[in-house]
Amino acid sequence: MRPNAPDTPDFYKRVWAIVARIPYGKVTTYGHIARALGATRSARLVGWALHAAAGTELPCHRVVNREGRLTGKQHFPTPTWMEERLRSEGIHFREPDQVDLEKHLWIPPSSP
DNA sequence: AACGTGACTGCCC
DNA sequence: CGGGCAGCCACGT
């Protein structure tokens, strides 16, 4: 399969499988998830996958952008839900909308 | 079927 | 070192 082609029909499922593995109290980024799937240039698709997963039990609040910003917070039940949830897991914020990636970044293992 | 949009990122200035 | 821009690709109109 082509290294940078997220053309498998279960691409979303692969994304969800990784999100489900993000440890409590940790966060990861769209880009790292894409990279773990061998689709480095498809970080945007990870966003779509999470959009499709809205309302499920997946801990999608643990996915932030590469700067640690909560770019997806608008997609949660309330505007503050994502931040509150992260704080409740002991995640430290550098700014109101930015988590401390240095402390809490989790890099997902590559997926076969 | 073409077109704009977006839970993104990496370069280039 | 912050901001702009192009590349990316599924989706809704």
mmCIF file with all atom_site columns, C-alpha atoms (C1' of nucleotides) in Angstrom:
data_model
loop_
_atom_site.group_PDB
_atom_site.id
_atom_site.type_symbol
_atom_site.label_atom_id
_atom_site.label_alt_id
_atom_site.label_comp_id
_atom_site.label_asym_id
_atom_site.label_entity_id
_atom_site.label_seq_id
_atom_site.pdbx_PDB_ins_code
_atom_site.Cartn_x
_atom_site.Cartn_y
_atom_site.Cartn_z
_atom_site.occupancy
_atom_site.B_iso_or_equiv
_atom_site.pdbx_formal_charge
_atom_site.auth_seq_id
_atom_site.auth_comp_id
_atom_site.auth_asym_id
_atom_site.auth_atom_id
_atom_site.pdbx_PDB_model_num
ATOM 1   C CA    . MET A 1 1   ? 0.000   0.000  0.000   1.00 0.00 ? 1   MET A CA    1
ATOM 2   C CA    . ARG A 1 2   ? 1.244   3.458  -0.807  1.00 0.00 ? 2   ARG A CA    1
ATOM 3   C CA    . PRO A 1 3   ? 2.945   5.049  2.180   1.00 0.00 ? 3   PRO A CA    1
ATOM 4   C CA    . ASN A 1 4   ? 1.127   8.357  2.039   1.00 0.00 ? 4   ASN A CA    1
ATOM 5   C CA    . ALA A 1 5   ? -2.234  7.262  0.781   1.00 0.00 ? 5   ALA A CA    1
ATOM 6   C CA    . PRO A 1 6   ? -5.038  7.035  3.336   1.00 0.00 ? 6   PRO A CA    1
ATOM 7   C CA    . ASP A 1 7   ? -7.045  5.134  0.768   1.00 0.00 ? 7   ASP A CA    1
ATOM 8   C CA    . THR A 1 8   ? -7.963  2.172  2.880   1.00 0.00 ? 8   THR A CA    1
ATOM 9   C CA    . PRO A 1 9   ? -11.694 2.059  3.498   1.00 0.00 ? 9   PRO A CA    1
ATOM 10  C CA    . ASP A 1 10  ? -11.115 1.730  7.220   1.00 0.00 ? 10  ASP A CA    1
ATOM 11  C CA    . PHE A 1 11  ? -8.868  4.745  7.603   1.00 0.00 ? 11  PHE A CA    1
ATOM 12  C CA    . TYR A 1 12  ? -11.293 6.285  10.082  1.00 0.00 ? 12  TYR A CA    1
ATOM 13  C CA    . LYS A 1 13  ? -11.360 3.072  12.086  1.00 0.00 ? 13  LYS A CA    1
ATOM 14  C CA    . ARG A 1 14  ? -7.584  3.091  12.269  1.00 0.00 ? 14  ARG A CA    1
ATOM 15  C CA    . VAL A 1 15  ? -7.689  6.643  13.562  1.00 0.00 ? 15  VAL A CA    1
ATOM 16  C CA    . TRP A 1 16  ? -10.283 5.686  16.163  1.00 0.00 ? 16  TRP A CA    1
ATOM 17  C CA    . ALA A 1 17  ? -8.193  2.704  17.247  1.00 0.00 ? 17  ALA A CA    1
ATOM 18  C CA    . ILE A 1 18  ? -5.283  5.006  17.992  1.00 0.00 ? 18  ILE A CA    1
ATOM 19  C CA    . VAL A 1 19  ? -7.401  7.616  19.738  1.00 0.00 ? 19  VAL A CA    1
ATOM 20  C CA    . ALA A 1 20  ? -8.792  4.884  21.933  1.00 0.00 ? 20  ALA A CA    1
ATOM 21  C CA    . ARG A 1 21  ? -5.244  4.078  23.055  1.00 0.00 ? 21  ARG A CA    1
ATOM 22  C CA    . ILE A 1 22  ? -4.267  7.585  24.150  1.00 0.00 ? 22  ILE A CA    1
ATOM 23  C CA    . PRO A 1 23  ? -3.457  7.201  27.856  1.00 0.00 ? 23  PRO A CA    1
ATOM 24  C CA    . TYR A 1 24  ? -5.378  9.074  30.533  1.00 0.00 ? 24  TYR A CA    1
ATOM 25  C CA    . GLY A 1 25  ? -3.619  12.361 31.277  1.00 0.00 ? 25  GLY A CA    1
ATOM 26  C CA    . LYS A 1 26  ? -1.871  12.421 27.905  1.00 0.00 ? 26  LYS A CA    1
ATOM 27  C CA    . VAL A 1 27  ? -2.587  14.125 24.583  1.00 0.00 ? 27  VAL A CA    1
ATOM 28  C CA    . THR A 1 28  ? -1.417  13.653 21.017  1.00 0.00 ? 28  THR A CA    1
ATOM 29  C CA    . THR A 1 29  ? -1.699  15.630 17.804  1.00 0.00 ? 29  THR A CA    1
ATOM 30  C CA    . TYR A 1 30  ? -3.478  15.182 14.488  1.00 0.00 ? 30  TYR A CA    1
ATOM 31  C CA    . GLY A 1 31  ? -0.141  14.989 12.737  1.00 0.00 ? 31  GLY A CA    1
ATOM 32  C CA    . HIS A 1 32  ? 1.250   12.265 14.976  1.00 0.00 ? 32  HIS A CA    1
ATOM 33  C CA    . ILE A 1 33  ? -1.815  10.125 14.453  1.00 0.00 ? 33  ILE A CA    1
ATOM 34  C CA    . ALA A 1 34  ? -1.541  10.562 10.695  1.00 0.00 ? 34  ALA A CA    1
ATOM 35  C CA    . ARG A 1 35  ? 2.137   9.664  10.835  1.00 0.00 ? 35  ARG A CA    1
ATOM 36  C CA    . ALA A 1 36  ? 1.442   6.534  12.839  1.00 0.00 ? 36  ALA A CA    1
ATOM 37  C CA    . LEU A 1 37  ? -0.852  5.445  10.035  1.00 0.00 ? 37  LEU A CA    1
ATOM 38  C CA    . GLY A 1 38  ? 1.754   6.104  7.370   1.00 0.00 ? 38  GLY A CA    1
ATOM 39  C CA    . ALA A 1 39  ? -0.251  9.031  6.046   1.00 0.00 ? 39  ALA A CA    1
ATOM 40  C CA    . THR A 1 40  ? 1.963   11.902 7.093   1.00 0.00 ? 40  THR A CA    1
ATOM 41  C CA    . ARG A 1 41  ? 0.305   14.410 4.810   1.00 0.00 ? 41  ARG A CA    1
ATOM 42  C CA    . SER A 1 42  ? -3.222  13.592 5.793   1.00 0.00 ? 42  SER A CA    1
ATOM 43  C CA    . ALA A 1 43  ? -3.464  15.218 9.182   1.00 0.00 ? 43  ALA A CA    1
ATOM 44  C CA    . ARG A 1 44  ? -6.650  16.930 8.033   1.00 0.00 ? 44  ARG A CA    1
ATOM 45  C CA    . LEU A 1 45  ? -8.317  13.604 7.505   1.00 0.00 ? 45  LEU A CA    1
ATOM 46  C CA    . VAL A 1 46  ? -7.684  12.804 11.130  1.00 0.00 ? 46  VAL A CA    1
ATOM 47  C CA    . GLY A 1 47  ? -9.826  15.819 11.920  1.00 0.00 ? 47  GLY A CA    1
ATOM 48  C CA    . TRP A 1 48  ? -12.575 14.420 9.720   1.00 0.00 ? 48  TRP A CA    1
ATOM 49  C CA    . ALA A 1 49  ? -12.324 11.070 11.429  1.00 0.00 ? 49  ALA A CA    1
ATOM 50  C CA    . LEU A 1 50  ? -12.804 12.719 14.801  1.00 0.00 ? 50  LEU A CA    1
ATOM 51  C CA    . HIS A 1 51  ? -15.699 14.729 13.454  1.00 0.00 ? 51  HIS A CA    1
ATOM 52  C CA    . ALA A 1 52  ? -17.292 11.467 12.413  1.00 0.00 ? 52  ALA A CA    1
ATOM 53  C CA    . ALA A 1 53  ? -16.620 10.115 15.899  1.00 0.00 ? 53  ALA A CA    1
ATOM 54  C CA    . ALA A 1 54  ? -18.327 12.981 17.718  1.00 0.00 ? 54  ALA A CA    1
ATOM 55  C CA    . GLY A 1 55  ? -20.675 11.709 20.356  1.00 0.00 ? 55  GLY A CA    1
ATOM 56  C CA    . THR A 1 56  ? -18.905 8.386  20.786  1.00 0.00 ? 56  THR A CA    1
ATOM 57  C CA    . GLU A 1 57  ? -16.969 7.387  23.887  1.00 0.00 ? 57  GLU A CA    1
ATOM 58  C CA    . LEU A 1 58  ? -13.625 7.982  22.230  1.00 0.00 ? 58  LEU A CA    1
ATOM 59  C CA    . PRO A 1 59  ? -11.402 10.379 24.199  1.00 0.00 ? 59  PRO A CA    1
ATOM 60  C CA    . CYS A 1 60  ? -11.173 12.794 21.300  1.00 0.00 ? 60  CYS A CA    1
ATOM 61  C CA    . HIS A 1 61  ? -10.605 15.630 23.748  1.00 0.00 ? 61  HIS A CA    1
ATOM 62  C CA    . ARG A 1 62  ? -7.045  14.258 24.009  1.00 0.00 ? 62  ARG A CA    1
ATOM 63  C CA    . VAL A 1 63  ? -6.267  15.278 20.427  1.00 0.00 ? 63  VAL A CA    1
ATOM 64  C CA    . VAL A 1 64  ? -4.902  18.796 19.930  1.00 0.00 ? 64  VAL A CA    1
ATOM 65  C CA    . ASN A 1 65  ? -3.015  20.519 17.143  1.00 0.00 ? 65  ASN A CA    1
ATOM 66  C CA    . ARG A 1 66  ? 0.755   20.603 16.887  1.00 0.00 ? 66  ARG A CA    1
ATOM 67  C CA    . GLU A 1 67  ? 0.980   23.706 19.098  1.00 0.00 ? 67  GLU A CA    1
ATOM 68  C CA    . GLY A 1 68  ? -1.117  22.106 21.795  1.00 0.00 ? 68  GLY A CA    1
ATOM 69  C CA    . ARG A 1 69  ? -4.085  24.329 20.969  1.00 0.00 ? 69  ARG A CA    1
ATOM 70  C CA    . LEU A 1 70  ? -7.651  23.098 21.426  1.00 0.00 ? 70  LEU A CA    1
ATOM 71  C CA    . THR A 1 71  ? -8.729  23.729 17.857  1.00 0.00 ? 71  THR A CA    1
ATOM 72  C CA    . GLY A 1 72  ? -11.524 21.189 18.103  1.00 0.00 ? 72  GLY A CA    1
ATOM 73  C CA    . LYS A 1 73  ? -13.253 22.520 21.168  1.00 0.00 ? 73  LYS A CA    1
ATOM 74  C CA    . GLN A 1 74  ? -16.147 23.950 19.171  1.00 0.00 ? 74  GLN A CA    1
ATOM 75  C CA    . HIS A 1 75  ? -17.246 20.416 18.358  1.00 0.00 ? 75  HIS A CA    1
ATOM 76  C CA    . PHE A 1 76  ? -17.911 19.423 21.940  1.00 0.00 ? 76  PHE A CA    1
ATOM 77  C CA    . PRO A 1 77  ? -21.184 19.806 23.864  1.00 0.00 ? 77  PRO A CA    1
ATOM 78  C CA    . THR A 1 78  ? -20.108 23.097 25.432  1.00 0.00 ? 78  THR A CA    1
ATOM 79  C CA    . PRO A 1 79  ? -17.266 25.508 24.598  1.00 0.00 ? 79  PRO A CA    1
ATOM 80  C CA    . THR A 1 80  ? -15.474 24.722 27.854  1.00 0.00 ? 80  THR A CA    1
ATOM 81  C CA    . TRP A 1 81  ? -16.065 20.980 27.958  1.00 0.00 ? 81  TRP A CA    1
ATOM 82  C CA    . MET A 1 82  ? -12.792 19.998 26.309  1.00 0.00 ? 82  MET A CA    1
ATOM 83  C CA    . GLU A 1 83  ? -10.624 22.168 28.534  1.00 0.00 ? 83  GLU A CA    1
ATOM 84  C CA    . GLU A 1 84  ? -12.436 21.099 31.680  1.00 0.00 ? 84  GLU A CA    1
ATOM 85  C CA    . ARG A 1 85  ? -12.069 17.481 30.744  1.00 0.00 ? 85  ARG A CA    1
ATOM 86  C CA    . LEU A 1 86  ? -8.333  17.839 30.122  1.00 0.00 ? 86  LEU A CA    1
ATOM 87  C CA    . ARG A 1 87  ? -7.800  19.751 33.364  1.00 0.00 ? 87  ARG A CA    1
ATOM 88  C CA    . SER A 1 88  ? -9.682  17.058 35.222  1.00 0.00 ? 88  SER A CA    1
ATOM 89  C CA    . GLU A 1 89  ? -7.122  14.591 33.921  1.00 0.00 ? 89  GLU A CA    1
ATOM 90  C CA    . GLY A 1 90  ? -4.338  16.663 35.422  1.00 0.00 ? 90  GLY A CA    1
ATOM 91  C CA    . ILE A 1 91  ? -3.196  18.237 32.166  1.00 0.00 ? 91  ILE A CA    1
ATOM 92  C CA    . HIS A 1 92  ? -1.355  21.512 32.602  1.00 0.00 ? 92  HIS A CA    1
ATOM 93  C CA    . PHE A 1 93  ? -2.198  24.528 30.463  1.00 0.00 ? 93  PHE A CA    1
ATOM 94  C CA    . ARG A 1 94  ? 0.318   27.084 29.225  1.00 0.00 ? 94  ARG A CA    1
ATOM 95  C CA    . GLU A 1 95  ? -2.438  29.386 28.006  1.00 0.00 ? 95  GLU A CA    1
ATOM 96  C CA    . PRO A 1 96  ? -6.227  29.251 28.321  1.00 0.00 ? 96  PRO A CA    1
ATOM 97  C CA    . ASP A 1 97  ? -6.470  27.345 25.048  1.00 0.00 ? 97  ASP A CA    1
ATOM 98  C CA    . GLN A 1 98  ? -3.084  25.675 24.931  1.00 0.00 ? 98  GLN A CA    1
ATOM 99  C CA    . VAL A 1 99  ? -1.947  22.558 26.779  1.00 0.00 ? 99  VAL A CA    1
ATOM 100 C CA    . ASP A 1 100 ? 1.662   21.905 27.764  1.00 0.00 ? 100 ASP A CA    1
ATOM 101 C CA    . LEU A 1 101 ? 2.741   19.519 25.033  1.00 0.00 ? 101 LEU A CA    1
ATOM 102 C CA    . GLU A 1 102 ? 6.230   19.141 26.491  1.00 0.00 ? 102 GLU A CA    1
ATOM 103 C CA    . LYS A 1 103 ? 4.725   17.550 29.560  1.00 0.00 ? 103 LYS A CA    1
ATOM 104 C CA    . HIS A 1 104 ? 1.860   15.539 28.160  1.00 0.00 ? 104 HIS A CA    1
ATOM 105 C CA    . LEU A 1 105 ? 2.551   14.615 24.543  1.00 0.00 ? 105 LEU A CA    1
ATOM 106 C CA    . TRP A 1 106 ? 2.060   10.948 23.785  1.00 0.00 ? 106 TRP A CA    1
ATOM 107 C CA    . ILE A 1 107 ? 3.359   9.677  20.460  1.00 0.00 ? 107 ILE A CA    1
ATOM 108 C CA    . PRO A 1 108 ? 1.323   6.771  19.107  1.00 0.00 ? 108 PRO A CA    1
ATOM 109 C CA    . PRO A 1 109 ? 3.224   3.671  17.958  1.00 0.00 ? 109 PRO A CA    1
ATOM 110 C CA    . SER A 1 110 ? 3.267   2.993  14.226  1.00 0.00 ? 110 SER A CA    1
ATOM 111 C CA    . SER A 1 111 ? 0.431   0.862  13.011  1.00 0.00 ? 111 SER A CA    1
ATOM 112 C CA    . PRO A 1 112 ? 1.126   -2.153 10.738  1.00 0.00 ? 112 PRO A CA    1
ATOM 113 C "C1'" . DA  B 2 1   ? -19.364 17.774 -11.733 1.00 0.00 ? 1   DA  B "C1'" 1
ATOM 114 C "C1'" . DA  B 2 2   ? -17.083 21.859 -10.035 1.00 0.00 ? 2   DA  B "C1'" 1
ATOM 115 C "C1'" . DC  B 2 3   ? -16.113 24.504 -5.971  1.00 0.00 ? 3   DC  B "C1'" 1
ATOM 116 C "C1'" . DG  B 2 4   ? -15.375 26.024 -1.376  1.00 0.00 ? 4   DG  B "C1'" 1
ATOM 117 C "C1'" . DT  B 2 5   ? -14.385 24.524 3.248   1.00 0.00 ? 5   DT  B "C1'" 1
ATOM 118 C "C1'" . DG  B 2 6   ? -11.936 22.619 7.195   1.00 0.00 ? 6   DG  B "C1'" 1
ATOM 119 C "C1'" . DA  B 2 7   ? -10.981 19.190 14.551  1.00 0.00 ? 7   DA  B "C1'" 1
ATOM 120 C "C1'" . DC  B 2 8   ? -3.854  20.372 9.870   1.00 0.00 ? 8   DC  B "C1'" 1
ATOM 121 C "C1'" . DT  B 2 9   ? 1.099   20.857 8.799   1.00 0.00 ? 9   DT  B "C1'" 1
ATOM 122 C "C1'" . DG  B 2 10  ? 5.602   22.270 7.014   1.00 0.00 ? 10  DG  B "C1'" 1
ATOM 123 C "C1'" . DC  B 2 11  ? 8.021   25.681 4.587   1.00 0.00 ? 11  DC  B "C1'" 1
ATOM 124 C "C1'" . DC  B 2 12  ? 9.258   30.303 3.442   1.00 0.00 ? 12  DC  B "C1'" 1
ATOM 125 C "C1'" . DC  B 2 13  ? 9.668   35.057 4.427   1.00 0.00 ? 13  DC  B "C1'" 1
ATOM 126 C "C1'" . DC  C 3 1   ? 10.101  33.879 15.914  1.00 0.00 ? 1   DC  C "C1'" 1
ATOM 127 C "C1'" . DG  C 3 2   ? 5.304   35.094 14.317  1.00 0.00 ? 2   DG  C "C1'" 1
ATOM 128 C "C1'" . DG  C 3 3   ? 2.514   35.229 10.169  1.00 0.00 ? 3   DG  C "C1'" 1
ATOM 129 C "C1'" . DG  C 3 4   ? 1.412   33.926 5.459   1.00 0.00 ? 4   DG  C "C1'" 1
ATOM 130 C "C1'" . DC  C 3 5   ? 0.907   30.352 1.878   1.00 0.00 ? 5   DC  C "C1'" 1
ATOM 131 C "C1'" . DA  C 3 6   ? 0.666   26.157 -0.540  1.00 0.00 ? 6   DA  C "C1'" 1
ATOM 132 C "C1'" . DG  C 3 7   ? -0.318  21.220 -0.284  1.00 0.00 ? 7   DG  C "C1'" 1
ATOM 133 C "C1'" . DC  C 3 8   ? -3.475  17.978 1.348   1.00 0.00 ? 8   DC  C "C1'" 1
ATOM 134 C "C1'" . DC  C 3 9   ? -8.117  15.159 0.561   1.00 0.00 ? 9   DC  C "C1'" 1
ATOM 135 C "C1'" . DA  C 3 10  ? -12.968 13.981 2.177   1.00 0.00 ? 10  DA  C "C1'" 1
ATOM 136 C "C1'" . DC  C 3 11  ? -17.430 16.284 2.300   1.00 0.00 ? 11  DC  C "C1'" 1
ATOM 137 C "C1'" . DG  C 3 12  ? -21.510 19.180 1.532   1.00 0.00 ? 12  DG  C "C1'" 1
ATOM 138 C "C1'" . DT  C 3 13  ? -23.721 22.247 -1.823  1.00 0.00 ? 13  DT  C "C1'" 1
#
